[in-house]
Tab-separated table of N, CA and C in Angstrom:
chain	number	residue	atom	x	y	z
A	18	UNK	N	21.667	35.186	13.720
A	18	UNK	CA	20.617	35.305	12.730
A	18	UNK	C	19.305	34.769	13.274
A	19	UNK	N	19.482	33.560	14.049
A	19	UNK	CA	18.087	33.386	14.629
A	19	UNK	C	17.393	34.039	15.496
A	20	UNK	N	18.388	34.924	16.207
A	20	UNK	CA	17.366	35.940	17.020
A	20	UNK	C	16.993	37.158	16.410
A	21	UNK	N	17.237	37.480	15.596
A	21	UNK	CA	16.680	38.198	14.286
A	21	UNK	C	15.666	37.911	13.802
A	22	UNK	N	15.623	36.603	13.398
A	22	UNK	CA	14.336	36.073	12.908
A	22	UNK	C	13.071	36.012	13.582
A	23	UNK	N	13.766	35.464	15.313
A	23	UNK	CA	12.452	35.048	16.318
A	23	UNK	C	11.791	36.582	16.498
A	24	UNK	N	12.915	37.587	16.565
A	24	UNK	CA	12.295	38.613	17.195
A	24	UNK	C	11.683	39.332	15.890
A	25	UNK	N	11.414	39.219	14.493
A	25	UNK	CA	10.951	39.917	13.727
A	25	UNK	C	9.796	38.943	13.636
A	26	UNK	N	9.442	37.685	14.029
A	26	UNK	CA	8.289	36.449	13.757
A	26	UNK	C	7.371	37.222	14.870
A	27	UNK	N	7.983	37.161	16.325
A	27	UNK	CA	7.152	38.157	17.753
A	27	UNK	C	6.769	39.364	16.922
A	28	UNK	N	7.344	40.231	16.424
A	28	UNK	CA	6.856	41.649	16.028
A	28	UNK	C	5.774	41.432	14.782
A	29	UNK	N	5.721	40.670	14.378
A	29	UNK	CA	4.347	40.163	13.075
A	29	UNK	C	3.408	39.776	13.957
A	30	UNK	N	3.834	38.715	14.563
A	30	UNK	CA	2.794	37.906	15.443
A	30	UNK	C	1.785	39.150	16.444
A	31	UNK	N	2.475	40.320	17.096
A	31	UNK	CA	1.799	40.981	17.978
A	31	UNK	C	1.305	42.143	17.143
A	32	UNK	N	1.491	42.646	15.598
A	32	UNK	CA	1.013	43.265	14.713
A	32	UNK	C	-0.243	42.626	14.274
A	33	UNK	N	-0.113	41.394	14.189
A	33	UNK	CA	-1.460	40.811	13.874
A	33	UNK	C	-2.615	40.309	14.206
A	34	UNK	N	-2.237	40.437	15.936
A	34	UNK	CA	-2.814	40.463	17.061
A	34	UNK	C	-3.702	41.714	17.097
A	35	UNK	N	-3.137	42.569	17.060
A	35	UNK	CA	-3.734	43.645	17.271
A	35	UNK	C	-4.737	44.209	16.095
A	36	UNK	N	-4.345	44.009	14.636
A	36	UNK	CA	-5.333	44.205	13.700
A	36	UNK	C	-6.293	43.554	13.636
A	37	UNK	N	-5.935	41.754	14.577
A	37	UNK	CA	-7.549	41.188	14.410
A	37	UNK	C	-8.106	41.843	15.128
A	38	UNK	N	-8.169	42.241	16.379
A	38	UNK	CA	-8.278	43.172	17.668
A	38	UNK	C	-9.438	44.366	17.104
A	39	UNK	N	-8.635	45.272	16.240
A	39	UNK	CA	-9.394	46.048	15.892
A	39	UNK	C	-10.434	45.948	15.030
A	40	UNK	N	-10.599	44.997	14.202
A	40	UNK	CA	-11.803	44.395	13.084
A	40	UNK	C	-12.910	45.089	13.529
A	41	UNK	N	-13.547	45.351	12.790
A	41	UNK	CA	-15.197	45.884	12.938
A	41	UNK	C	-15.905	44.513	12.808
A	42	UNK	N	-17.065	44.286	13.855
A	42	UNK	CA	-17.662	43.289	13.271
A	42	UNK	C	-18.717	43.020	12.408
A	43	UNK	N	-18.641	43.902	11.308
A	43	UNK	CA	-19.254	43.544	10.176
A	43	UNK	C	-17.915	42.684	9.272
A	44	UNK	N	-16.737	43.421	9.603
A	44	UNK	CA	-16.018	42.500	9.040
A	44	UNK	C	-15.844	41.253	9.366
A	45	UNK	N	-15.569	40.722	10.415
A	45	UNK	CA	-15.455	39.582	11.387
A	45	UNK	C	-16.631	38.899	10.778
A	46	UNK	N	-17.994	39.022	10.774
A	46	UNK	CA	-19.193	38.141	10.084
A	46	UNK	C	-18.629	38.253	8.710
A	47	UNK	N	-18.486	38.824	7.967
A	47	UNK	CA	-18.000	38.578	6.361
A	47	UNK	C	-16.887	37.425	6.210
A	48	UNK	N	-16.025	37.545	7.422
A	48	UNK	CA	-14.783	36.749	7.240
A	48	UNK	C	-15.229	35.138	7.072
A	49	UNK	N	-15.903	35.100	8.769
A	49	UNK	CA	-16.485	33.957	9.105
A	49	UNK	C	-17.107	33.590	8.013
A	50	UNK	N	-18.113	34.247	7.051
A	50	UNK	CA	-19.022	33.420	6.353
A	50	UNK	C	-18.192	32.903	5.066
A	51	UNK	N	-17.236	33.350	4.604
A	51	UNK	CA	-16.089	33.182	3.761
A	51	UNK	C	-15.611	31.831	4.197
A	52	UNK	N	-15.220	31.996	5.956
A	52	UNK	CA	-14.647	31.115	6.100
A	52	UNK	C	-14.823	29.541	6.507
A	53	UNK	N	-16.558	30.006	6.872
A	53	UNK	CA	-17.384	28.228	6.297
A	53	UNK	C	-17.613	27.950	4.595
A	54	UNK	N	-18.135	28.856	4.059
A	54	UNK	CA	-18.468	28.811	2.306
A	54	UNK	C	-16.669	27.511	2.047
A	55	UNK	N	-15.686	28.345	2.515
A	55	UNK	CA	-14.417	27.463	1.767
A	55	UNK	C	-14.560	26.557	2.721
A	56	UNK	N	-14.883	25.775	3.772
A	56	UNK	CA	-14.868	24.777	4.583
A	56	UNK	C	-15.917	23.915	4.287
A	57	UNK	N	-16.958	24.717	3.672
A	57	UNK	CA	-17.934	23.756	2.932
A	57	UNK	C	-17.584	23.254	1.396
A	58	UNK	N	-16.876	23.608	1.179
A	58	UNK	CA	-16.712	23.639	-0.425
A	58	UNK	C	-15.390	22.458	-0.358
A	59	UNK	N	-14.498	22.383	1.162
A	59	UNK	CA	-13.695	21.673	0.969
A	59	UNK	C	-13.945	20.431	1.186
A	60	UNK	N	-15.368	20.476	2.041
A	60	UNK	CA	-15.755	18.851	2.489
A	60	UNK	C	-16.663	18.284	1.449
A	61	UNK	N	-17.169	19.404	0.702
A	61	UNK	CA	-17.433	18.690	-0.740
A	61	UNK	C	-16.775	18.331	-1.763
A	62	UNK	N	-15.550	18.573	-1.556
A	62	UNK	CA	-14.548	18.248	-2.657
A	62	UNK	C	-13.866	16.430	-2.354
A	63	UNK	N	-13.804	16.377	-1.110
A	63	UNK	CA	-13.559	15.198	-0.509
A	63	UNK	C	-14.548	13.980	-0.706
A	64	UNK	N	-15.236	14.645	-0.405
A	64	UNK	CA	-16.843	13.772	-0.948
A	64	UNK	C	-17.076	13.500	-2.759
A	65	UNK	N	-16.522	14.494	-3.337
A	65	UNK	CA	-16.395	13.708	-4.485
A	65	UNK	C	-15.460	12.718	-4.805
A	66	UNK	N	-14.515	12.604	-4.355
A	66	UNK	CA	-13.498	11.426	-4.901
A	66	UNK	C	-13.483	10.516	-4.071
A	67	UNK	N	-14.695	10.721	-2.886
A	67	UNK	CA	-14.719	9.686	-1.894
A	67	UNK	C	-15.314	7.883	-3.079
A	68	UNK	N	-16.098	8.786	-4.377
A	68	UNK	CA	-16.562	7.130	-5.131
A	68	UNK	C	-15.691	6.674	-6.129
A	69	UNK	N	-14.386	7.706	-6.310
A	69	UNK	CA	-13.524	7.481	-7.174
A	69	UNK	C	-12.826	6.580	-6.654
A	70	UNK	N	-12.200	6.835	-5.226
A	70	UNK	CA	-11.493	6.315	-4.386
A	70	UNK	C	-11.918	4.805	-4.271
A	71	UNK	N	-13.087	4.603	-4.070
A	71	UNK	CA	-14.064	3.322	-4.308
A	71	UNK	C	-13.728	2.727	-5.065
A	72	UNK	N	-13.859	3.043	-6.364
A	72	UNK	CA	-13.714	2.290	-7.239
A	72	UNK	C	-12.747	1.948	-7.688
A	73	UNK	N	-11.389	2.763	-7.587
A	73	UNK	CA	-9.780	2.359	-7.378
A	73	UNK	C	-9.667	1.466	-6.947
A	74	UNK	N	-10.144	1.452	-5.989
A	74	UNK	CA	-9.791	0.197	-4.656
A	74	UNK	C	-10.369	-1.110	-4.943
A	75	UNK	N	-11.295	-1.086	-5.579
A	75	UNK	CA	-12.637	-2.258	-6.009
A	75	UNK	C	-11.552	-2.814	-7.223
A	76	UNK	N	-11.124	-1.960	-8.252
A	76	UNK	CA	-10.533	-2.173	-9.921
A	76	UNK	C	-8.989	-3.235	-9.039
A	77	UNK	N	-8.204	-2.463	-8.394
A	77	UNK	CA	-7.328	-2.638	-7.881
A	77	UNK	C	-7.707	-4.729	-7.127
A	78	UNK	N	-8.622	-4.802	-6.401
A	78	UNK	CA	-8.698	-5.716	-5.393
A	78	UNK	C	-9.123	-6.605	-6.904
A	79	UNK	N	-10.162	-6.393	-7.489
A	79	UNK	CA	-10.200	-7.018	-8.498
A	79	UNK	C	-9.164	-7.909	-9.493
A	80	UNK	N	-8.635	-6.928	-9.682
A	80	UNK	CA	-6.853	-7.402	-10.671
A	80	UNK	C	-6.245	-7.828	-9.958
A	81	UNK	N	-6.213	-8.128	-8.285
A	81	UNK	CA	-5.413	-8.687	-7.712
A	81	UNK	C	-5.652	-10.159	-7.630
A	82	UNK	N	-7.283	-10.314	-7.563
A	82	UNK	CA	-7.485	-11.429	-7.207
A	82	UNK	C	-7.758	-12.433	-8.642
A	83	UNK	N	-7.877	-11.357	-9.924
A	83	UNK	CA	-7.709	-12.218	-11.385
A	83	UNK	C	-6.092	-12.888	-11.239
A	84	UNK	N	-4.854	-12.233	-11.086
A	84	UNK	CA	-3.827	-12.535	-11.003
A	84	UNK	C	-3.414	-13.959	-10.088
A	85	UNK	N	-3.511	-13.545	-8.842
A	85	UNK	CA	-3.950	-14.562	-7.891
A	85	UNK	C	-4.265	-15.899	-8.586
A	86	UNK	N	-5.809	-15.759	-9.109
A	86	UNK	CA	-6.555	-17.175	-9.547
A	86	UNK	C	-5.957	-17.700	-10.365
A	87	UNK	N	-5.355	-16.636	-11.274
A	87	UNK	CA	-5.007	-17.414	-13.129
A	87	UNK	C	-3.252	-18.018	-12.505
A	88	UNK	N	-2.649	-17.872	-11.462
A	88	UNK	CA	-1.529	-18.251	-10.945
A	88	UNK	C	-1.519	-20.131	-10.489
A	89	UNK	N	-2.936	-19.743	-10.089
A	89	UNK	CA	-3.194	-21.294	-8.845
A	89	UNK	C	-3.024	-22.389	-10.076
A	90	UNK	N	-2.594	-23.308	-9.450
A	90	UNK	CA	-2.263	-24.526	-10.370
A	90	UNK	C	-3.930	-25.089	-11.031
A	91	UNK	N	-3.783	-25.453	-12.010
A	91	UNK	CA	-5.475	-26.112	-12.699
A	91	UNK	C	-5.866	-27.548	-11.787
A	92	UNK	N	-7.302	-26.825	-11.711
A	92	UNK	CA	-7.799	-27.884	-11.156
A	92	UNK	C	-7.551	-29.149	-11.047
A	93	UNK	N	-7.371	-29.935	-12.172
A	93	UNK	CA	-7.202	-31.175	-12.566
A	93	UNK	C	-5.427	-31.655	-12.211
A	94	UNK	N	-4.983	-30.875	-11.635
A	94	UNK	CA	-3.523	-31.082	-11.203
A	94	UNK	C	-3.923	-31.862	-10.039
A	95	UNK	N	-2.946	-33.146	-9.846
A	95	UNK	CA	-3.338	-34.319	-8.803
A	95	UNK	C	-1.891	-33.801	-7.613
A	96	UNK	N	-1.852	-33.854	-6.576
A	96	UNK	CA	-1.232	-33.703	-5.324
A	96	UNK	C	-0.089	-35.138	-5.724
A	97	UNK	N	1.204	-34.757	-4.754
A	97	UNK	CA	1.902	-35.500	-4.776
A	97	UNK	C	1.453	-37.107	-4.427
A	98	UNK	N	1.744	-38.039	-4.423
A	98	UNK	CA	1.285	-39.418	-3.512
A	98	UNK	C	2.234	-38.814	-2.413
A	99	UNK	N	2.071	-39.407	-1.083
A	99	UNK	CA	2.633	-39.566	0.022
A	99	UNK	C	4.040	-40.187	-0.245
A	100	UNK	N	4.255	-41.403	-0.452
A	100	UNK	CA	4.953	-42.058	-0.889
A	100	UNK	C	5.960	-41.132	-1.480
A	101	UNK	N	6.217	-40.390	-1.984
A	101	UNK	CA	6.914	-39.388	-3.162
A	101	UNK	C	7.514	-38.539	-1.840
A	102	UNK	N	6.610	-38.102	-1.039
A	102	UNK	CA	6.724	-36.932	0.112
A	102	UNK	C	7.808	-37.551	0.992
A	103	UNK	N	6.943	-38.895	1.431
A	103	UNK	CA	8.017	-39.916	2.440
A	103	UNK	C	9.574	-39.862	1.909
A	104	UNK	N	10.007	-40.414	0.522
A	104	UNK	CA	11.413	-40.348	-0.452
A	104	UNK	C	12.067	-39.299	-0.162
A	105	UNK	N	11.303	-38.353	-0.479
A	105	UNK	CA	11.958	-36.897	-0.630
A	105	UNK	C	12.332	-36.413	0.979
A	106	UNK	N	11.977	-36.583	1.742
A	106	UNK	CA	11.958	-36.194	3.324
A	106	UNK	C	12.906	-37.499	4.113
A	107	UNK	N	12.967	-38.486	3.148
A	107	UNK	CA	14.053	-39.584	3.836
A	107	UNK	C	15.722	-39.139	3.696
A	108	UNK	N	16.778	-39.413	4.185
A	108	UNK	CA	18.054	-39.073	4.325
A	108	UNK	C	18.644	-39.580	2.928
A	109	UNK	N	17.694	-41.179	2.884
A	109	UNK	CA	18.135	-41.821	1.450
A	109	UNK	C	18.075	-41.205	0.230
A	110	UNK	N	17.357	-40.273	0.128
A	110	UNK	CA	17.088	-39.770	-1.540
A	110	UNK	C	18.482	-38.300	-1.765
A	111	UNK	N	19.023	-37.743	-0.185
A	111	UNK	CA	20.247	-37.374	-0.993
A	111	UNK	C	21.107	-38.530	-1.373
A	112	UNK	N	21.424	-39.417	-0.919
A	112	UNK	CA	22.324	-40.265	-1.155
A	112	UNK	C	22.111	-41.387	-2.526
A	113	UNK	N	20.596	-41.145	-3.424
A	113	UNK	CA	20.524	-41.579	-4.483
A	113	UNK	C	20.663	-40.365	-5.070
A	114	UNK	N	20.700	-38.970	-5.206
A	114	UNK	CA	21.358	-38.099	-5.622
A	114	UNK	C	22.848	-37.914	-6.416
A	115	UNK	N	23.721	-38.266	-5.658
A	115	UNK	CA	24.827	-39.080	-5.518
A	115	UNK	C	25.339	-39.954	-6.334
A	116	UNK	N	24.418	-40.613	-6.860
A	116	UNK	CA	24.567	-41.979	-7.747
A	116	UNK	C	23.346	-41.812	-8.603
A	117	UNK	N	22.848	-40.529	-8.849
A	117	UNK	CA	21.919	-39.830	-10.480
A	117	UNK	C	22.079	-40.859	-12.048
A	118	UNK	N	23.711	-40.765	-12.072
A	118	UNK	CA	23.686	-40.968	-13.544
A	118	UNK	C	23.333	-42.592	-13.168
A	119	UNK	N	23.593	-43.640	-12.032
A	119	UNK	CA	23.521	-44.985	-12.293
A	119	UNK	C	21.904	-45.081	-12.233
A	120	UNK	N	20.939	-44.339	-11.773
A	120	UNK	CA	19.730	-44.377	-11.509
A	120	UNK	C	18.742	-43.969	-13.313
A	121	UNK	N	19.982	-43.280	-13.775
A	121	UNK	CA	19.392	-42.764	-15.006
A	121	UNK	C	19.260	-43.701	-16.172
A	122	UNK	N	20.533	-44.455	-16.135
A	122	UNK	CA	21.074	-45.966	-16.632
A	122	UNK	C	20.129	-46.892	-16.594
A	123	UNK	N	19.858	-47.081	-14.960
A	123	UNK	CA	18.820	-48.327	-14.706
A	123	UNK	C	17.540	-48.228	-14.933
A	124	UNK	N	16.944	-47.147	-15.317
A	124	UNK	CA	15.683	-46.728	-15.420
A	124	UNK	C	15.587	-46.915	-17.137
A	125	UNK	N	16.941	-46.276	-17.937
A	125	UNK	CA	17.121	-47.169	-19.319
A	125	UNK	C	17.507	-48.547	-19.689
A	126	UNK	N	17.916	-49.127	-19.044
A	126	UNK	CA	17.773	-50.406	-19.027
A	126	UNK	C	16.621	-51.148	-18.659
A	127	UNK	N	15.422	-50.669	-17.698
A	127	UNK	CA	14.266	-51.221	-17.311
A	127	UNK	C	13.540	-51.108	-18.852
A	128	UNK	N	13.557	-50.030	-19.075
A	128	UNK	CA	12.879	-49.579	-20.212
A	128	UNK	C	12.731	-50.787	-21.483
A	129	UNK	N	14.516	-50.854	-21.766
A	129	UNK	CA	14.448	-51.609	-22.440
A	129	UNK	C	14.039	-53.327	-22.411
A	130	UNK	N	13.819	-53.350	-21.201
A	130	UNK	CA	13.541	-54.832	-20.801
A	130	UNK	C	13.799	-55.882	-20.850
């Protein structure tokens, strides 16, 4: 079946060879001018959504960066102390992990004083 196909694609292909071949060139200038008019008409079509495209992109970067901001923690939020960082990064604080509920106890008992 595919050499069926190739050889009926060759027999179009050299049919159509030959009719451009014969064109009069009054036709050939008619074609051509047809065939900038739609080449102009297509690079103006591009050019219009070239400010749509703009402004997609602008709306888009916009909402990204409202999202973004309204995410970030509020200003007035204070950073860990060091001290807190040091605990947490020491071997010791899994191992008061471990012993949670007696830490939970002693912290109610401080309380109560």
């Amino acid at each position: 079946m595919k050499e069926t196909e190739k050889r009926i694609a060759e027999q179009a292909r050299a049919l159509l060879e030959r009719k451009v071949e014969n064109i009069d060139a009054a036709t050939r200038s008619r074609l051509n001018r047809i065939r900038q008019q739609a080449l102009e008409h297509a690079r103006g079509r591009r050019r219009q959504w070239l400010p749509a495209g703009l402004v997609a992109a602008t709306a888009a970067l916009v909402l990204t960066l409202a999202v973004v901001l309204r995410t970030s923690p509020p200003p007035d939020a204070e950073p860990a102390p060091l001290e807190d960082l040091d605990l947490l990064a020491s071997s010791e604080s899994l191992d008061m992990l471990a012993d949670l509920e007696f830490y939970v106890w002693l912290e109610g008992e401080l309380e109560k004083g």
